[in-house]
Tab-separated table of C-alpha atoms in Angstrom:
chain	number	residue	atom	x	y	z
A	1	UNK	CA	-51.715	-12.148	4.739
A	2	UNK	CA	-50.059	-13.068	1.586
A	3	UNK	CA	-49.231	-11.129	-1.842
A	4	UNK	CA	-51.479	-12.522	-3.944
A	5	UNK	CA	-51.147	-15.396	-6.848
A	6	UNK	CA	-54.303	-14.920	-9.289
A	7	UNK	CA	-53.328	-12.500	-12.335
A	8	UNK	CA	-53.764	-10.367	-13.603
A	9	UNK	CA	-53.363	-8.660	-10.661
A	10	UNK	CA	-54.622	-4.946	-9.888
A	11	UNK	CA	-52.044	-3.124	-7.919
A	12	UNK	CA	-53.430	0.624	-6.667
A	13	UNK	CA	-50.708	2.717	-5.713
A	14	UNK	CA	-50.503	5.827	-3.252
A	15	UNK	CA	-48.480	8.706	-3.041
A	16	UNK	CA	-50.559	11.014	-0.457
A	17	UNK	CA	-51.284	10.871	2.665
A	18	UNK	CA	-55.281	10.886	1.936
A	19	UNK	CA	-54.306	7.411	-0.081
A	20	UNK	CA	-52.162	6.206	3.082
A	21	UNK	CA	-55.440	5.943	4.673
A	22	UNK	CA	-57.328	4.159	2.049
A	23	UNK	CA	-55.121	0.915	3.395
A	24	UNK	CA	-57.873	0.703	6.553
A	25	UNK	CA	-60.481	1.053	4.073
A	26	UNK	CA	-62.058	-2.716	3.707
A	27	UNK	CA	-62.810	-2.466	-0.073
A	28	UNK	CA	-60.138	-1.037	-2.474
A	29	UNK	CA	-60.252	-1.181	-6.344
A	30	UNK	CA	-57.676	-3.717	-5.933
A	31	UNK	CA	-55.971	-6.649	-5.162
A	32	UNK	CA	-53.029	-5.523	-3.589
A	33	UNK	CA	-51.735	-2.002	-2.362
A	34	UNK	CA	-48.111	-0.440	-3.728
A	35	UNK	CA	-47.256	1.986	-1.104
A	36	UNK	CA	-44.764	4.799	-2.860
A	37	UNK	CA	-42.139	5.261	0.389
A	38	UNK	CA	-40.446	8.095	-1.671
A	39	UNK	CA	-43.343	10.140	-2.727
A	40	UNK	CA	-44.816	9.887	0.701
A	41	UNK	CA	-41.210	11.352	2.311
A	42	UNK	CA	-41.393	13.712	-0.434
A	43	UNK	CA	-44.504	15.110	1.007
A	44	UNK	CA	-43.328	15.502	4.503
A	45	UNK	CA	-45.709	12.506	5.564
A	46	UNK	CA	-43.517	11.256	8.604
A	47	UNK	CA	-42.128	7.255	8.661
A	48	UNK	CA	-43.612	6.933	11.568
A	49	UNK	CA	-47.226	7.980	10.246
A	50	UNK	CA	-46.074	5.419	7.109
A	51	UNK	CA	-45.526	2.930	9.351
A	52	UNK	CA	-48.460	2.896	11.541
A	53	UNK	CA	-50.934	2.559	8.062
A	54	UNK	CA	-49.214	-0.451	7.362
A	55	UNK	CA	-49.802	-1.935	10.522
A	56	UNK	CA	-53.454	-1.110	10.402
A	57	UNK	CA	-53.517	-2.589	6.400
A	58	UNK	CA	-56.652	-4.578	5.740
A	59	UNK	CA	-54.980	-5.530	1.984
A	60	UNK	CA	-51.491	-7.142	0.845
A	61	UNK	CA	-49.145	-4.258	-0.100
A	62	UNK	CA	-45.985	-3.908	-2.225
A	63	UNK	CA	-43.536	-1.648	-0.414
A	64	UNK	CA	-41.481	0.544	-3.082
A	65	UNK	CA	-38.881	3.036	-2.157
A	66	UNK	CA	-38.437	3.989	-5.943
A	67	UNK	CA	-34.883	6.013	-6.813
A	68	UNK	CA	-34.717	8.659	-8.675
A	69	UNK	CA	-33.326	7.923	-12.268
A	70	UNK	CA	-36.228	5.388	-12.414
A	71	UNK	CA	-39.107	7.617	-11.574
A	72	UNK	CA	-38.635	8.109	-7.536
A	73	UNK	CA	-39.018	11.163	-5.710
A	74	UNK	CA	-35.735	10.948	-3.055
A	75	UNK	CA	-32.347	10.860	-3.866
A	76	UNK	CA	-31.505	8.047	-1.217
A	77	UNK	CA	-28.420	7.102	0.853
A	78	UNK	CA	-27.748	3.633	0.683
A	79	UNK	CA	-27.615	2.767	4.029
A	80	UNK	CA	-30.821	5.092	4.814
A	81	UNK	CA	-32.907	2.904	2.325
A	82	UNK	CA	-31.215	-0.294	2.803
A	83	UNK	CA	-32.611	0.338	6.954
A	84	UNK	CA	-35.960	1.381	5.640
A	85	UNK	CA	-36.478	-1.136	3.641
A	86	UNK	CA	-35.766	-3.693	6.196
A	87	UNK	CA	-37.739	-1.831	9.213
A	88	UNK	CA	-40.743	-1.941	7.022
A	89	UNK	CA	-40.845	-5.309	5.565
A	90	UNK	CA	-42.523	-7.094	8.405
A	91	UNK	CA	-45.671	-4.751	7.125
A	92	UNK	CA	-45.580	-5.772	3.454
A	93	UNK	CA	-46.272	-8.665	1.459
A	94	UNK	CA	-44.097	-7.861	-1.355
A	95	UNK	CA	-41.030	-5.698	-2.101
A	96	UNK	CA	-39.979	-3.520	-5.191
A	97	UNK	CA	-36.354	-3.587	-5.872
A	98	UNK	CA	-34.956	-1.972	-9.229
A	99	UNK	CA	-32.869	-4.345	-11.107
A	100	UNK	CA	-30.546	-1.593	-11.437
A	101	UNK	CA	-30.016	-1.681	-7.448
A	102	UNK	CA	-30.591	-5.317	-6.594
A	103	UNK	CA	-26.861	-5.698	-5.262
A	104	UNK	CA	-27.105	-3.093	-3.216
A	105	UNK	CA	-30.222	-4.566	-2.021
A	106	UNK	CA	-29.527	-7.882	-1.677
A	107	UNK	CA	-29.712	-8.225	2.706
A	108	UNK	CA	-33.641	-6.776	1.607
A	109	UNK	CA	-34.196	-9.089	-1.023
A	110	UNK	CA	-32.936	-11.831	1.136
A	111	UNK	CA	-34.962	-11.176	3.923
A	112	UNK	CA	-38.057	-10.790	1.826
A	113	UNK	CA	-37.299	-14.273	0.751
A	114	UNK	CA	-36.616	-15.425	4.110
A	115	UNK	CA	-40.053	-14.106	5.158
A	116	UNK	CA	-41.521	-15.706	2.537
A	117	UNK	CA	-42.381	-11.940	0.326
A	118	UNK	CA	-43.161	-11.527	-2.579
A	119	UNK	CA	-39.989	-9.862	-4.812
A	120	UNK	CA	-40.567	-7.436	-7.647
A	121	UNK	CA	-37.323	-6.751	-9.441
A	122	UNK	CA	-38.204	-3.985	-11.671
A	123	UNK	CA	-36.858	-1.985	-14.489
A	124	UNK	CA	-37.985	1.566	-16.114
A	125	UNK	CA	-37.785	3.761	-19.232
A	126	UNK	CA	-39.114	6.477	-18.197
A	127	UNK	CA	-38.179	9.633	-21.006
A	128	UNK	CA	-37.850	7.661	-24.035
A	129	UNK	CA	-38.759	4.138	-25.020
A	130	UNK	CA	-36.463	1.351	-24.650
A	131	UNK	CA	-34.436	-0.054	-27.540
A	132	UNK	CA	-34.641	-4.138	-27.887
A	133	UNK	CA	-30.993	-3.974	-26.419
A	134	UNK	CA	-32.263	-2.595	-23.243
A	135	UNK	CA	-35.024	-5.374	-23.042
A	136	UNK	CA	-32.797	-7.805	-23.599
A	137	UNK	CA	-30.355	-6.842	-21.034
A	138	UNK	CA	-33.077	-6.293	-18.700
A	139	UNK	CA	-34.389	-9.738	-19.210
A	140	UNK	CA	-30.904	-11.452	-19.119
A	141	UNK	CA	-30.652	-10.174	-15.340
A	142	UNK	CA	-33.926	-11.930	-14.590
A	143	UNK	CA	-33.592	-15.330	-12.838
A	144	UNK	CA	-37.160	-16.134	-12.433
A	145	UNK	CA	-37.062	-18.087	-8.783
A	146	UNK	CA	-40.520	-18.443	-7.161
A	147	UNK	CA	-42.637	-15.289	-6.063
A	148	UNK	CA	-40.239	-13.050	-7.922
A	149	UNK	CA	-41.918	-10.816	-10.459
A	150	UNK	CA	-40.090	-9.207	-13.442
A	151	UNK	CA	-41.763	-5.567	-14.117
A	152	UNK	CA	-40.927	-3.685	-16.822
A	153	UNK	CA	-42.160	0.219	-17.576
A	154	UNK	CA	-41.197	1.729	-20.371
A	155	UNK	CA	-41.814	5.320	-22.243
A	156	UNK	CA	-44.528	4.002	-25.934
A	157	UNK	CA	-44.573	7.022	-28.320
A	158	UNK	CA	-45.566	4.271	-31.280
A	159	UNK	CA	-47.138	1.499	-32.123
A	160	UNK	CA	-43.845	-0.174	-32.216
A	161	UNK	CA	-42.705	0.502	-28.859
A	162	UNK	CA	-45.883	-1.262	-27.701
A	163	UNK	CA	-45.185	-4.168	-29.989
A	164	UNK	CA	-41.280	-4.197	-28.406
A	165	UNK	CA	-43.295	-4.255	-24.672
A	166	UNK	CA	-45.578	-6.928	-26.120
A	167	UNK	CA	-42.848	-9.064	-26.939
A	168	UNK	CA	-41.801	-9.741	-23.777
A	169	UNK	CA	-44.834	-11.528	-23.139
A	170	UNK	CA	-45.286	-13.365	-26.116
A	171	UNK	CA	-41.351	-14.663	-25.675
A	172	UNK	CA	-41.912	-15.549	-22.404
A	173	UNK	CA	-45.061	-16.886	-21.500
A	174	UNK	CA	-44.516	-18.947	-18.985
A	175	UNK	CA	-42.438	-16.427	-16.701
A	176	UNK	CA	-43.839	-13.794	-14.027
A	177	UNK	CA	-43.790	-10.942	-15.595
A	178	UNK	CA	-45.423	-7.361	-15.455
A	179	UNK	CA	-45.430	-5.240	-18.737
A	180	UNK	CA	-46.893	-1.591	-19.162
A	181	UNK	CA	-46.802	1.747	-21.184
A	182	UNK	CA	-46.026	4.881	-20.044
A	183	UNK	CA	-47.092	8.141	-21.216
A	184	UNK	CA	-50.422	9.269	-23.204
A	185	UNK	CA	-51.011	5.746	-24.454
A	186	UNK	CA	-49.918	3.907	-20.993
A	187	UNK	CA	-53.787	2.831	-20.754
A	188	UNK	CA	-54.320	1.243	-23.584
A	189	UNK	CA	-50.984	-0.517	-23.140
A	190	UNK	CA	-52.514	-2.172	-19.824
A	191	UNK	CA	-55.561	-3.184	-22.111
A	192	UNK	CA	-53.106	-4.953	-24.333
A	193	UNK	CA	-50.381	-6.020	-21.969
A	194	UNK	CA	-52.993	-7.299	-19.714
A	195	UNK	CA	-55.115	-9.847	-22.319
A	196	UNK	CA	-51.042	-10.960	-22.788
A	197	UNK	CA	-50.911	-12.167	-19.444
A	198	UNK	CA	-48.967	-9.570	-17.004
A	199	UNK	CA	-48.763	-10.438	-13.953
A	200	UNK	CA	-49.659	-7.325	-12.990
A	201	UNK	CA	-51.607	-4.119	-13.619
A	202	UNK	CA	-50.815	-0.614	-12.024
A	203	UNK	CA	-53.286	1.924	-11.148
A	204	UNK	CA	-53.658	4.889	-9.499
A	205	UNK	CA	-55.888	5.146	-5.655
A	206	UNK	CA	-54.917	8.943	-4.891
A	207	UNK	CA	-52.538	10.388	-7.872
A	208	UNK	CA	-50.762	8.828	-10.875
A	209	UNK	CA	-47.492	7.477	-9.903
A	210	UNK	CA	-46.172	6.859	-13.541
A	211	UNK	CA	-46.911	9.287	-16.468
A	212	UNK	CA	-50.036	8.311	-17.958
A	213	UNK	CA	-51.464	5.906	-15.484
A	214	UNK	CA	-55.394	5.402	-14.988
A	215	UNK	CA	-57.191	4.879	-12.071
A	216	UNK	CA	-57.241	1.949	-10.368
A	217	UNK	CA	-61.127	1.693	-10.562
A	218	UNK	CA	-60.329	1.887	-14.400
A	219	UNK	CA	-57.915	-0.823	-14.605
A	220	UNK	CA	-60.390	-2.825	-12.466
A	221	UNK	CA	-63.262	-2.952	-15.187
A	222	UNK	CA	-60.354	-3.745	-17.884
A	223	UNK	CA	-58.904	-6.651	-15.816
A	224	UNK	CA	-62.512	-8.017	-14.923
A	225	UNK	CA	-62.964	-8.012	-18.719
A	226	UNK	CA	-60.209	-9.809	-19.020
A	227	UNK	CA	-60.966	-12.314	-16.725
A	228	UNK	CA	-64.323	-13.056	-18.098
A	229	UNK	CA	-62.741	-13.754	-21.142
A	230	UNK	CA	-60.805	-16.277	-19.554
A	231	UNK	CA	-64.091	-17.798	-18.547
């Protein structure tokens, strides 16, 4: 099984142990399956329970063990999530690393690459929006190699902000990127961010994940939408 290449792409995330077992499910809302590590720990759901779902997966799924200052729910050791990371990859398709963490996270991003993953280096704003400084800096510690995804999340309180997220796509069109909104307008970002070409588009299969986030059935009809467009 591999991460998959057509965009956009629906990601559905879990959080809960009900949406654990939505991986043996055969049909999902989406295309690929992020699978919250942190949240899941954070609700007392065992690795060993986490690790059996993702051997029984019938989709691809993006493996995330998300750190606190960017929206995570465990304050990590390194070494504890450097070994997680690595005893769980032969499960996934894809990895989440924050930019803000990728050298500490290199041996997982290597072996990811070794194994032929998918890498999602990803960046968030989560209380307030980013300035154009941030985005820039953000984007400066992009290298765009093959299957590697940029993602960036980031707090829209105005139409601006949304134009600043916007930007990224229109300045970059030809590089793998994932844009969205978050907060009270994060769905209508996708709607935007999606007919701009991100890569990919996050919603919910148990509970939101990200402040503001629809359902993944929701982002679904959008992205179909989308696609027709497309022809």
């Amino acid at each position: 099984m591999k991460f998959p290449e057509v965009h956009p792409l629906v990601v559905g995330t879990v959080t809960t142990r009900p949406g654990l077992r939505s991986l043996a499910r055969k049909t999902l809302p989406a295309d690929a399956v992020e699978i919250r590590v942190d949240a899941l720990l954070a609700k007392k759901v065992p690795v060993d329970e986490i690790e059996t779902a993702l051997q029984k997966r019938k989709h691809p799924v993006l493996l995330t063990l998300r750190i606190p200052s960017e929206g995570g729910q465990r304050a990590w050791k390194l070494a504890e999530r450097r070994a997680l990371f690595l005893r769980l990859l032969p499960h996934a398709e894809a990895v989440d690393v924050e930019l803000a963490t990728a050298r500490a996270m290199q041996p997982v991003i290597e072996e990811a690459r070794r194994a032929g993953k998918t890498v999602v280096l990803s960046a968030h704003a989560i209380d307030r929006p980013a300035t154009p400084a941030q985005f820039a800096r953000w984007v400066k510690q992009f290298d765009p190699l093959p299957s590697t995804i940029l993602k960036i999340a980031a707090r829209i309180k105005s139409w601006r902000d949304l134009q600043h997220l916007a930007a990224l796509l229109v300045n970059h069109p030809d590089w793998p990127l994932a844009v969205m909104g978050l907060g009270p307008r994060a769905a209508q970002s996708r709607a935007v961010h999606t007919a701009l070409g991100s890569r990919l588009v996050y919603g919910y299969l148990d509970q939101p994940a990200a402040p503001g986030q629809p359902s993944a059935a929701q982002v679904r009809k959008m992205v179909l939408a989308v696609r027709n467009l497309e022809g």
